[in-house]
Amino acid sequence: MTRYDNEAERTFVALPPAQGRGFAQTWWGRAWLKALEDAAMDAAQVKTGRRLARAGAVGAVSVRPGRITAVVHDRDRTAHRADVLLERLSDAQWDRFVDMAIERSGHVAALLDRDMPPHLVEDAAAAGIDLLPGMGDLEPECDCGAWDHCGHTAALCYQVARLLDQDPFVLLLMRGRAEGAVLEALQTQGSAPAEAVAPRPEGVDAAEAYAAGQVLPPLPAPPGLGDGPGVPPSLDTEAAAPPGVEPSCLSFLASRTAAEAHRLLAEALRAGHDGRAVGPEPTVAQDAVRLAAGDPGPDVLDRLSDGSGRTREALAAAVRAWRLGGGAALSVLEEEWAVEGDAAARARAALESAWEEDERPSLRARANRWTVVGAPHQLRLDREGRWWPYRREHGRWVPVGGADQDPATALAAAALATGDET
Ligand SMILES: [Zn+2]
């Protein structure tokens, strides 16, 4: 979980939509939600909130002593600032909490393990300290004007349940003290076991880390496409931006980046389904080109050309194609296929409408390749009906530009490239 901390505020970036599971996995997360669900006058608002949180409508969550805040987007994208207030512990209560935790050192160890044993909460309650909120303790404040919990404040509570699950110190911060302050108090009050509150070590033993690598869980499945690009985290917190950072520009860039990433992913997945080269699992021959495009040294290039059954010159041409258009460009370079049926009719129409009668070059066709008579220029048609400019260089046809829907534009690129060989 990414987070940005300062003394008394932690801001958690927006979480991805929650898929098919409850929001609270831990007993304390569930207790937190129960305080919301039991107190809300309108069960429909609680349900709306759960739906919004599940859909990823809650922006970055700011957690401060006594208050959590987020911008929540309605279905129609209207943004609302939602706050939920929770009473802070007094200094006297904090002192008692620290005393209690020192007496039961297991409590501190559990907290550092991001666990909150029921005994800890019971012991705290016995000392007159309510850590978890009870019914009615979560006080809503929303700019939509609702006087009770609305969908926005409820959504915020659901999102915070996910944060609490991961780190019970979030609850302690809401109650008034950041993790660092709690640990410092434990240390200065003296009798806490040193190992329980010792600062985390700077690094880990290399042999241990290597051994742990064997037991890491497998990588998660690649992400699905969802309904559209995700919503970048809201930057609307009360912490001021550092100098030189303009939040509105940054938000715009983030949303454009998300949209572009979504488009690229959709394209890659679609291409993969068509069995073309830019899919998630390239063939060995394609992958050799991808690797060669990373500018390895000469010995690696030799291995890649041997391993993929290409000469060094053929591999160099393949790398050129790869850089111009990935797997699609590579297949245009290395494969030849008959253009038939509808594709042939579309190609003919494109060639006919591309030039005025008196400017049309004389083209000799073979399979999906059209070569200009008397010039080292060629057009190659890909399976999506796009035209790729090629030139003959040192006895070999090589791609010299990206694809275009218009054959005249593509051929102009071939003619503009340098290194004519007639
Ligand atoms: Zn609201």
GROMACS .gro file of C-alpha atoms and ligand atoms in nm:
model
  423
    1MET     CA    1   0.000   0.000   0.000
    2THR     CA    2   0.146   0.335  -0.101
    3ARG     CA    3   0.122   0.603   0.158
    4TYR     CA    4   0.267   0.942   0.229
    5ASP     CA    5   0.322   1.021   0.590
    6ASN     CA    6   0.395   1.324   0.791
    7GLU     CA    7   0.371   1.378   1.162
    8ALA     CA    8  -0.001   1.366   1.210
    9GLU     CA    9  -0.155   1.284   0.873
   10ARG     CA   10  -0.134   0.978   0.659
   11THR     CA   11  -0.278   0.985   0.309
   12PHE     CA   12  -0.358   0.656   0.143
   13VAL     CA   13  -0.390   0.653  -0.234
   14ALA     CA   14  -0.722   0.539  -0.377
   15LEU     CA   15  -0.764   0.163  -0.369
   16PRO     CA   16  -0.869  -0.032  -0.677
   17PRO     CA   17  -1.230  -0.147  -0.688
   18ALA     CA   18  -1.300  -0.424  -0.434
   19GLN     CA   19  -1.389  -0.742  -0.609
   20GLY     CA   20  -1.634  -0.996  -0.477
   21ARG     CA   21  -1.537  -0.994  -0.113
   22GLY     CA   22  -1.621  -0.825   0.208
   23PHE     CA   23  -1.449  -0.505   0.302
   24ALA     CA   24  -1.336  -0.614   0.645
   25GLN     CA   25  -1.141  -0.936   0.679
   26THR     CA   26  -1.028  -0.874   1.035
   27TRP     CA   27  -1.242  -0.875   1.345
   28TRP     CA   28  -1.156  -0.512   1.417
   29GLY     CA   29  -1.239  -0.407   1.062
   30ARG     CA   30  -1.577  -0.574   1.101
   31ALA     CA   31  -1.630  -0.403   1.437
   32TRP     CA   32  -1.555  -0.071   1.268
   33LEU     CA   33  -1.819  -0.134   1.002
   34LYS     CA   34  -2.071  -0.250   1.261
   35ALA     CA   35  -2.044   0.093   1.425
   36LEU     CA   36  -2.151   0.243   1.093
   37GLU     CA   37  -2.417  -0.009   1.002
   38ASP     CA   38  -2.583  -0.009   1.344
   39ALA     CA   39  -2.596   0.368   1.371
   40ALA     CA   40  -2.707   0.476   1.025
   41MET     CA   41  -3.075   0.571   1.020
   42ASP     CA   42  -3.104   0.485   0.654
   43ALA     CA   43  -2.984   0.138   0.555
   44ALA     CA   44  -3.014   0.235   0.188
   45GLN     CA   45  -2.735   0.494   0.234
   46VAL     CA   46  -2.510   0.229   0.385
   47LYS     CA   47  -2.576   0.009   0.084
   48THR     CA   48  -2.507   0.296  -0.156
   49GLY     CA   49  -2.183   0.360   0.026
   50ARG     CA   50  -2.076  -0.001  -0.002
   51ARG     CA   51  -2.151   0.005  -0.374
   52LEU     CA   52  -1.954   0.327  -0.428
   53ALA     CA   53  -1.657   0.196  -0.231
   54ARG     CA   54  -1.667  -0.133  -0.418
   55ALA     CA   55  -1.667   0.053  -0.751
   56GLY     CA   56  -1.354   0.248  -0.657
   57ALA     CA   57  -1.533   0.583  -0.620
   58VAL     CA   58  -1.342   0.682  -0.308
   59GLY     CA   59  -1.034   0.895  -0.373
   60ALA     CA   60  -0.727   0.924  -0.157
   61VAL     CA   61  -0.810   0.889   0.210
   62SER     CA   62  -0.655   1.128   0.458
   63VAL     CA   63  -0.634   1.005   0.815
   64ARG     CA   64  -0.569   1.255   1.093
   65PRO     CA   65  -0.636   1.259   1.465
   66GLY     CA   66  -1.013   1.275   1.508
   67ARG     CA   67  -1.094   1.282   1.137
   68ILE     CA   68  -1.086   1.087   0.813
   69THR     CA   69  -1.148   1.259   0.481
   70ALA     CA   70  -1.188   1.164   0.117
   71VAL     CA   71  -1.343   1.290  -0.202
   72VAL     CA   72  -1.613   1.048  -0.315
   73HIS     CA   73  -1.751   1.048  -0.669
   74ASP     CA   74  -2.114   0.980  -0.739
   75ARG     CA   75  -2.218   0.767  -1.035
   76ASP     CA   76  -2.251   1.087  -1.237
   77ARG     CA   77  -1.894   1.182  -1.136
   78THR     CA   78  -2.003   1.465  -0.905
   79ALA     CA   79  -1.738   1.497  -0.636
   80HIS     CA   80  -1.826   1.526  -0.268
   81ARG     CA   81  -1.593   1.588   0.019
   82ALA     CA   82  -1.684   1.345   0.294
   83ASP     CA   83  -1.549   1.353   0.649
   84VAL     CA   84  -1.607   1.118   0.938
   85LEU     CA   85  -1.517   1.232   1.287
   86LEU     CA   86  -1.414   1.008   1.573
   87GLU     CA   87  -1.337   1.125   1.923
   88ARG     CA   88  -0.970   1.149   2.016
   89LEU     CA   89  -0.832   0.996   2.333
   90SER     CA   90  -0.725   1.245   2.597
   91ASP     CA   91  -0.359   1.265   2.702
   92ALA     CA   92  -0.450   1.091   3.026
   93GLN     CA   93  -0.611   0.808   2.831
   94TRP     CA   94  -0.305   0.776   2.612
   95ASP     CA   95  -0.083   0.753   2.920
   96ARG     CA   96  -0.303   0.476   3.055
   97PHE     CA   97  -0.298   0.299   2.719
   98VAL     CA   98   0.080   0.308   2.710
   99ASP     CA   99   0.104   0.181   3.069
  100MET     CA  100  -0.131  -0.100   2.984
  101ALA     CA  101   0.065  -0.192   2.671
  102ILE     CA  102   0.390  -0.196   2.870
  103GLU     CA  103   0.238  -0.437   3.122
  104ARG     CA  104   0.134  -0.672   2.846
  105SER     CA  105   0.431  -0.664   2.611
  106GLY     CA  106   0.259  -0.909   2.375
  107HIS     CA  107   0.020  -0.630   2.282
  108VAL     CA  108   0.295  -0.415   2.140
  109ALA     CA  109   0.447  -0.705   1.949
  110ALA     CA  110   0.105  -0.783   1.803
  111LEU     CA  111   0.051  -0.423   1.695
  112LEU     CA  112   0.391  -0.416   1.529
  113ASP     CA  113   0.280  -0.729   1.348
  114ARG     CA  114  -0.024  -0.529   1.228
  115ASP     CA  115  -0.247  -0.745   1.441
  116MET     CA  116  -0.492  -0.633   1.707
  117PRO     CA  117  -0.571  -0.915   1.948
  118PRO     CA  118  -0.914  -0.896   2.114
  119HIS     CA  119  -0.736  -0.898   2.453
  120LEU     CA  120  -0.568  -0.571   2.370
  121VAL     CA  121  -0.902  -0.404   2.307
  122GLU     CA  122  -1.053  -0.564   2.620
  123ASP     CA  123  -0.760  -0.456   2.836
  124ALA     CA  124  -0.786  -0.105   2.695
  125ALA     CA  125  -1.160  -0.099   2.767
  126ALA     CA  126  -1.088  -0.212   3.124
  127ALA     CA  127  -0.858   0.091   3.150
  128GLY     CA  128  -1.143   0.314   3.033
  129ILE     CA  129  -1.023   0.347   2.675
  130ASP     CA  130  -1.244   0.272   2.379
  131LEU     CA  131  -1.025   0.203   2.080
  132LEU     CA  132  -1.291   0.081   1.842
  133PRO     CA  133  -1.591   0.302   1.777
  134GLY     CA  134  -1.928   0.197   1.910
  135MET     CA  135  -2.269   0.265   1.765
  136GLY     CA  136  -2.303   0.635   1.684
  137ASP     CA  137  -1.934   0.715   1.739
  138LEU     CA  138  -1.864   0.772   1.370
  139GLU     CA  139  -1.993   1.122   1.308
  140PRO     CA  140  -2.057   1.208   0.942
  141GLU     CA  141  -1.997   1.544   0.771
  142CYS     CA  142  -2.055   1.573   0.398
  143ASP     CA  143  -2.086   1.860   0.156
  144CYS     CA  144  -2.390   1.696  -0.004
  145GLY     CA  145  -2.579   1.835   0.293
  146ALA     CA  146  -2.704   1.511   0.448
  147TRP     CA  147  -2.747   1.533   0.825
  148ASP     CA  148  -2.687   1.162   0.883
  149HIS     CA  149  -2.459   0.919   0.707
  150CYS     CA  150  -2.498   0.953   0.331
  151GLY     CA  151  -2.361   0.726   0.060
  152HIS     CA  152  -2.039   0.930   0.062
  153THR     CA  153  -1.955   0.905   0.430
  154ALA     CA  154  -2.060   0.540   0.428
  155ALA     CA  155  -1.832   0.476   0.128
  156LEU     CA  156  -1.547   0.642   0.317
  157CYS     CA  157  -1.608   0.415   0.619
  158TYR     CA  158  -1.602   0.106   0.397
  159GLN     CA  159  -1.277   0.216   0.239
  160VAL     CA  160  -1.122   0.283   0.577
  161ALA     CA  161  -1.222  -0.067   0.687
  162ARG     CA  162  -0.988  -0.194   0.415
  163LEU     CA  163  -0.709   0.029   0.546
  164LEU     CA  164  -0.768  -0.080   0.905
  165ASP     CA  165  -0.747  -0.442   0.799
  166GLN     CA  166  -0.394  -0.384   0.682
  167ASP     CA  167  -0.277  -0.165   0.965
  168PRO     CA  168  -0.444  -0.116   1.302
  169PHE     CA  169  -0.215   0.183   1.365
  170VAL     CA  170  -0.458   0.371   1.137
  171LEU     CA  171  -0.711   0.342   1.419
  172LEU     CA  172  -0.459   0.469   1.676
  173LEU     CA  173  -0.387   0.768   1.452
  174MET     CA  174  -0.759   0.847   1.434
  175ARG     CA  175  -0.764   0.825   1.811
  176GLY     CA  176  -0.490   1.087   1.824
  177ARG     CA  177  -0.140   0.942   1.800
  178ALA     CA  178   0.076   0.843   1.505
  179GLU     CA  179   0.265   0.515   1.512
  180GLY     CA  180   0.598   0.690   1.580
  181ALA     CA  181   0.455   0.879   1.876
  182VAL     CA  182   0.306   0.563   2.027
  183LEU     CA  183   0.633   0.373   1.995
  184GLU     CA  184   0.829   0.664   2.135
  185ALA     CA  185   0.601   0.680   2.439
  186LEU     CA  186   0.647   0.308   2.492
  187GLN     CA  187   1.021   0.354   2.486
  188THR     CA  188   1.043   0.661   2.705
  189GLN     CA  189   0.813   0.511   2.967
  190GLY     CA  190   1.092   0.266   2.995
  191SER     CA  191   0.997  -0.087   3.064
  192ALA     CA  192   0.891  -0.195   2.719
  193PRO     CA  193   1.096  -0.488   2.596
  194ALA     CA  194   1.363  -0.350   2.370
  195GLU     CA  195   1.308  -0.594   2.089
  196ALA     CA  196   0.940  -0.510   2.067
  197VAL     CA  197   0.991  -0.142   1.998
  198ALA     CA  198   1.335  -0.146   1.842
  199PRO     CA  199   1.347   0.038   1.511
  200ARG     CA  200   1.324  -0.190   1.216
  201PRO     CA  201   1.663  -0.303   1.088
  202GLU     CA  202   1.808  -0.116   0.793
  203GLY     CA  203   1.839  -0.425   0.579
  204VAL     CA  204   1.803  -0.801   0.577
  205ASP     CA  205   2.052  -1.080   0.554
  206ALA     CA  206   2.112  -1.163   0.187
  207ALA     CA  207   2.101  -1.539   0.245
  208GLU     CA  208   1.770  -1.507   0.427
  209ALA     CA  209   1.621  -1.291   0.155
  210TYR     CA  210   1.736  -1.538  -0.108
  211ALA     CA  211   1.582  -1.829   0.082
  212ALA     CA  212   1.258  -1.637   0.124
  213GLY     CA  213   1.244  -1.592  -0.254
  214GLN     CA  214   1.162  -1.961  -0.286
  215VAL     CA  215   0.845  -1.929  -0.083
  216LEU     CA  216   0.703  -1.615  -0.238
  217PRO     CA  217   0.351  -1.659  -0.368
  218PRO     CA  218   0.306  -1.668  -0.747
  219LEU     CA  219   0.247  -1.339  -0.927
  220PRO     CA  220  -0.115  -1.228  -0.944
  221ALA     CA  221  -0.308  -1.277  -1.267
  222PRO     CA  222  -0.274  -0.988  -1.513
  223PRO     CA  223  -0.534  -0.718  -1.458
  224GLY     CA  224  -0.862  -0.728  -1.647
  225LEU     CA  225  -0.978  -0.434  -1.852
  226GLY     CA  226  -1.272  -0.336  -1.634
  227ASP     CA  227  -1.518  -0.077  -1.761
  228GLY     CA  228  -1.258   0.184  -1.843
  229PRO     CA  229  -0.945   0.347  -1.706
  230GLY     CA  230  -0.934   0.369  -1.330
  231VAL     CA  231  -0.985   0.692  -1.142
  232PRO     CA  232  -0.652   0.837  -1.024
  233PRO     CA  233  -0.629   0.918  -0.656
  234SER     CA  234  -0.774   1.246  -0.545
  235LEU     CA  235  -0.514   1.503  -0.449
  236ASP     CA  236  -0.767   1.701  -0.251
  237THR     CA  237  -0.624   1.667   0.096
  238GLU     CA  238  -0.550   1.942   0.341
  239ALA     CA  239  -0.176   1.891   0.318
  240ALA     CA  240  -0.033   2.167   0.097
  241ALA     CA  241   0.145   2.065  -0.221
  242PRO     CA  242   0.524   2.111  -0.219
  243PRO     CA  243   0.648   2.413  -0.416
  244GLY     CA  244   0.651   2.360  -0.790
  245VAL     CA  245   0.376   2.096  -0.786
  246GLU     CA  246   0.042   2.200  -0.929
  247PRO     CA  247  -0.223   1.953  -0.814
  248SER     CA  248  -0.467   2.028  -1.097
  249CYS     CA  249  -0.202   1.970  -1.365
  250LEU     CA  250  -0.085   1.657  -1.190
  251SER     CA  251  -0.443   1.524  -1.170
  252PHE     CA  252  -0.489   1.586  -1.540
  253LEU     CA  253  -0.164   1.411  -1.629
  254ALA     CA  254  -0.253   1.118  -1.406
  255SER     CA  255  -0.595   1.075  -1.564
  256ARG     CA  256  -0.451   1.100  -1.918
  257THR     CA  257  -0.185   0.847  -1.825
  258ALA     CA  258  -0.446   0.609  -1.688
  259ALA     CA  259  -0.650   0.643  -2.007
  260GLU     CA  260  -0.344   0.581  -2.224
  261ALA     CA  261  -0.240   0.281  -2.016
  262HIS     CA  262  -0.590   0.141  -2.050
  263ARG     CA  263  -0.584   0.191  -2.427
  264LEU     CA  264  -0.247   0.019  -2.460
  265LEU     CA  265  -0.359  -0.271  -2.246
  266ALA     CA  266  -0.679  -0.311  -2.448
  267GLU     CA  267  -0.477  -0.306  -2.770
  268ALA     CA  268  -0.228  -0.561  -2.642
  269LEU     CA  269  -0.501  -0.796  -2.519
  270ARG     CA  270  -0.695  -0.767  -2.845
  271ALA     CA  271  -0.386  -0.834  -3.051
  272GLY     CA  272  -0.312  -1.134  -2.830
  273HIS     CA  273  -0.657  -1.279  -2.900
  274ASP     CA  274  -0.601  -1.246  -3.272
  275GLY     CA  275  -0.287  -1.453  -3.235
  276ARG     CA  276  -0.067  -1.172  -3.359
  277ALA     CA  277   0.278  -1.097  -3.240
  278VAL     CA  278   0.213  -0.818  -2.991
  279GLY     CA  279   0.012  -1.056  -2.771
  280PRO     CA  280   0.125  -1.149  -2.424
  281GLU     CA  281   0.313  -1.458  -2.537
  282PRO     CA  282   0.547  -1.388  -2.827
  283THR     CA  283   0.719  -1.673  -3.004
  284VAL     CA  284   1.088  -1.735  -2.941
  285ALA     CA  285   1.172  -1.575  -3.276
  286GLN     CA  286   0.970  -1.265  -3.190
  287ASP     CA  287   1.110  -1.244  -2.843
  288ALA     CA  288   1.463  -1.259  -2.978
  289VAL     CA  289   1.385  -0.943  -3.176
  290ARG     CA  290   1.235  -0.772  -2.872
  291LEU     CA  291   1.554  -0.850  -2.679
  292ALA     CA  292   1.778  -0.741  -2.964
  293ALA     CA  293   1.590  -0.409  -2.972
  294GLY     CA  294   1.723  -0.346  -2.621
  295ASP     CA  295   2.072  -0.283  -2.763
  296PRO     CA  296   2.265  -0.575  -2.618
  297GLY     CA  297   2.636  -0.623  -2.685
  298PRO     CA  298   2.769  -0.802  -2.996
  299ASP     CA  299   2.802  -1.147  -2.832
  300VAL     CA  300   2.441  -1.135  -2.713
  301LEU     CA  301   2.333  -1.026  -3.062
  302ASP     CA  302   2.516  -1.328  -3.205
  303ARG     CA  303   2.331  -1.561  -2.973
  304LEU     CA  304   1.998  -1.397  -3.056
  305SER     CA  305   2.055  -1.425  -3.430
  306ASP     CA  306   2.168  -1.788  -3.403
  307GLY     CA  307   1.886  -1.876  -3.164
  308SER     CA  308   1.619  -1.716  -3.382
  309GLY     CA  309   1.753  -1.851  -3.710
  310ARG     CA  310   1.832  -1.507  -3.857
  311THR     CA  311   2.152  -1.364  -3.998
  312ARG     CA  312   2.283  -1.055  -3.822
  313GLU     CA  313   2.155  -0.845  -4.113
  314ALA     CA  314   1.810  -1.003  -4.096
  315LEU     CA  315   1.804  -0.948  -3.720
  316ALA     CA  316   1.897  -0.581  -3.769
  317ALA     CA  317   1.609  -0.538  -4.014
  318ALA     CA  318   1.377  -0.714  -3.769
  319VAL     CA  319   1.483  -0.479  -3.490
  320ARG     CA  320   1.404  -0.184  -3.717
  321ALA     CA  321   1.057  -0.323  -3.778
  322TRP     CA  322   1.009  -0.393  -3.407
  323ARG     CA  323   1.093  -0.036  -3.317
  324LEU     CA  324   0.850   0.096  -3.576
  325GLY     CA  325   0.553  -0.115  -3.477
  326GLY     CA  326   0.621  -0.413  -3.254
  327GLY     CA  327   0.497  -0.757  -3.354
  328ALA     CA  328   0.261  -0.624  -3.624
  329ALA     CA  329   0.549  -0.456  -3.806
  330LEU     CA  330   0.766  -0.763  -3.761
  331SER     CA  331   0.516  -0.994  -3.927
  332VAL     CA  332   0.488  -0.753  -4.220
  333LEU     CA  333   0.865  -0.774  -4.260
  334GLU     CA  334   0.899  -1.149  -4.234
  335GLU     CA  335   0.576  -1.292  -4.365
  336GLU     CA  336   0.409  -1.275  -4.701
  337TRP     CA  337   0.046  -1.360  -4.758
  338ALA     CA  338  -0.208  -1.353  -5.036
  339VAL     CA  339  -0.451  -1.060  -5.029
  340GLU     CA  340  -0.788  -1.202  -5.123
  341GLY     CA  341  -1.160  -1.131  -5.113
  342ASP     CA  342  -1.274  -0.821  -4.924
  343ALA     CA  343  -0.920  -0.732  -4.829
  344ALA     CA  344  -0.819  -0.731  -5.196
  345ALA     CA  345  -1.116  -0.509  -5.288
  346ARG     CA  346  -1.032  -0.266  -5.006
  347ALA     CA  347  -0.666  -0.257  -5.108
  348ARG     CA  348  -0.758  -0.184  -5.471
  349ALA     CA  349  -0.996   0.095  -5.365
  350ALA     CA  350  -0.731   0.247  -5.138
  351LEU     CA  351  -0.470   0.241  -5.414
  352GLU     CA  352  -0.713   0.390  -5.667
  353SER     CA  353  -0.822   0.679  -5.449
  354ALA     CA  354  -0.473   0.759  -5.317
  355TRP     CA  355  -0.337   0.942  -5.621
  356GLU     CA  356  -0.464   1.159  -5.903
  357GLU     CA  357  -0.461   0.970  -6.229
  358ASP     CA  358  -0.149   1.145  -6.360
  359GLU     CA  359   0.048   1.111  -6.035
  360ARG     CA  360  -0.012   0.744  -5.971
  361PRO     CA  361   0.315   0.551  -5.955
  362SER     CA  362   0.348   0.235  -6.151
  363LEU     CA  363   0.321  -0.053  -5.904
  364ARG     CA  364   0.397  -0.418  -5.948
  365ALA     CA  365   0.203  -0.637  -5.703
  366ARG     CA  366   0.303  -0.966  -5.545
  367ALA     CA  367   0.111  -1.111  -5.252
  368ASN     CA  368   0.074  -0.824  -4.997
  369ARG     CA  369   0.362  -0.623  -5.147
  370TRP     CA  370   0.345  -0.345  -5.406
  371THR     CA  371   0.680  -0.240  -5.552
  372VAL     CA  372   0.729   0.087  -5.739
  373VAL     CA  373   0.858   0.015  -6.088
  374GLY     CA  374   1.196   0.184  -6.131
  375ALA     CA  375   1.244   0.292  -5.768
  376PRO     CA  376   1.363   0.111  -5.451
  377HIS     CA  377   1.029   0.176  -5.281
  378GLN     CA  378   0.765  -0.067  -5.172
  379LEU     CA  379   0.432  -0.070  -4.989
  380ARG     CA  380   0.336  -0.362  -4.771
  381LEU     CA  381  -0.020  -0.419  -4.656
  382ASP     CA  382  -0.076  -0.557  -4.308
  383ARG     CA  383  -0.370  -0.768  -4.196
  384GLU     CA  384  -0.548  -0.461  -4.059
  385GLY     CA  385  -0.542  -0.287  -4.396
  386ARG     CA  386  -0.258  -0.047  -4.307
  387TRP     CA  387   0.027   0.033  -4.543
  388TRP     CA  388   0.394   0.014  -4.440
  389PRO     CA  389   0.671   0.198  -4.629
  390TYR     CA  390   0.971  -0.013  -4.734
  391ARG     CA  391   1.296   0.066  -4.912
  392ARG     CA  392   1.557  -0.150  -5.067
  393GLU     CA  393   1.891  -0.101  -4.890
  394HIS     CA  394   2.200  -0.310  -4.959
  395GLY     CA  395   1.992  -0.566  -5.141
  396ARG     CA  396   1.736  -0.606  -4.864
  397TRP     CA  397   1.386  -0.462  -4.815
  398VAL     CA  398   1.367  -0.278  -4.485
  399PRO     CA  399   1.086  -0.085  -4.316
  400VAL     CA  400   1.143   0.291  -4.307
  401GLY     CA  401   0.836   0.426  -4.128
  402GLY     CA  402   0.519   0.357  -3.937
  403ALA     CA  403   0.199   0.232  -4.097
  404ASP     CA  404  -0.058   0.457  -4.257
  405GLN     CA  405  -0.415   0.403  -4.374
  406ASP     CA  406  -0.329   0.591  -4.692
  407PRO     CA  407  -0.089   0.424  -4.937
  408ALA     CA  408   0.021   0.761  -5.081
  409THR     CA  409   0.129   0.886  -4.738
  410ALA     CA  410   0.319   0.563  -4.673
  411LEU     CA  411   0.492   0.576  -5.011
  412ALA     CA  412   0.592   0.939  -4.956
  413ALA     CA  413   0.767   0.823  -4.636
  414ALA     CA  414   0.956   0.557  -4.834
  415ALA     CA  415   1.067   0.818  -5.089
  416LEU     CA  416   1.177   1.063  -4.819
  417ALA     CA  417   1.401   0.813  -4.641
  418THR     CA  418   1.767   0.846  -4.728
  419GLY     CA  419   1.995   0.583  -4.871
  420ASP     CA  420   1.844   0.529  -5.214
  421GLU     CA  421   1.967   0.232  -5.402
  422THR     CA  422   1.838   0.200  -5.752
  423ZN      ZN  423  -2.275   1.298   0.107
   0.00000   0.00000   0.00000
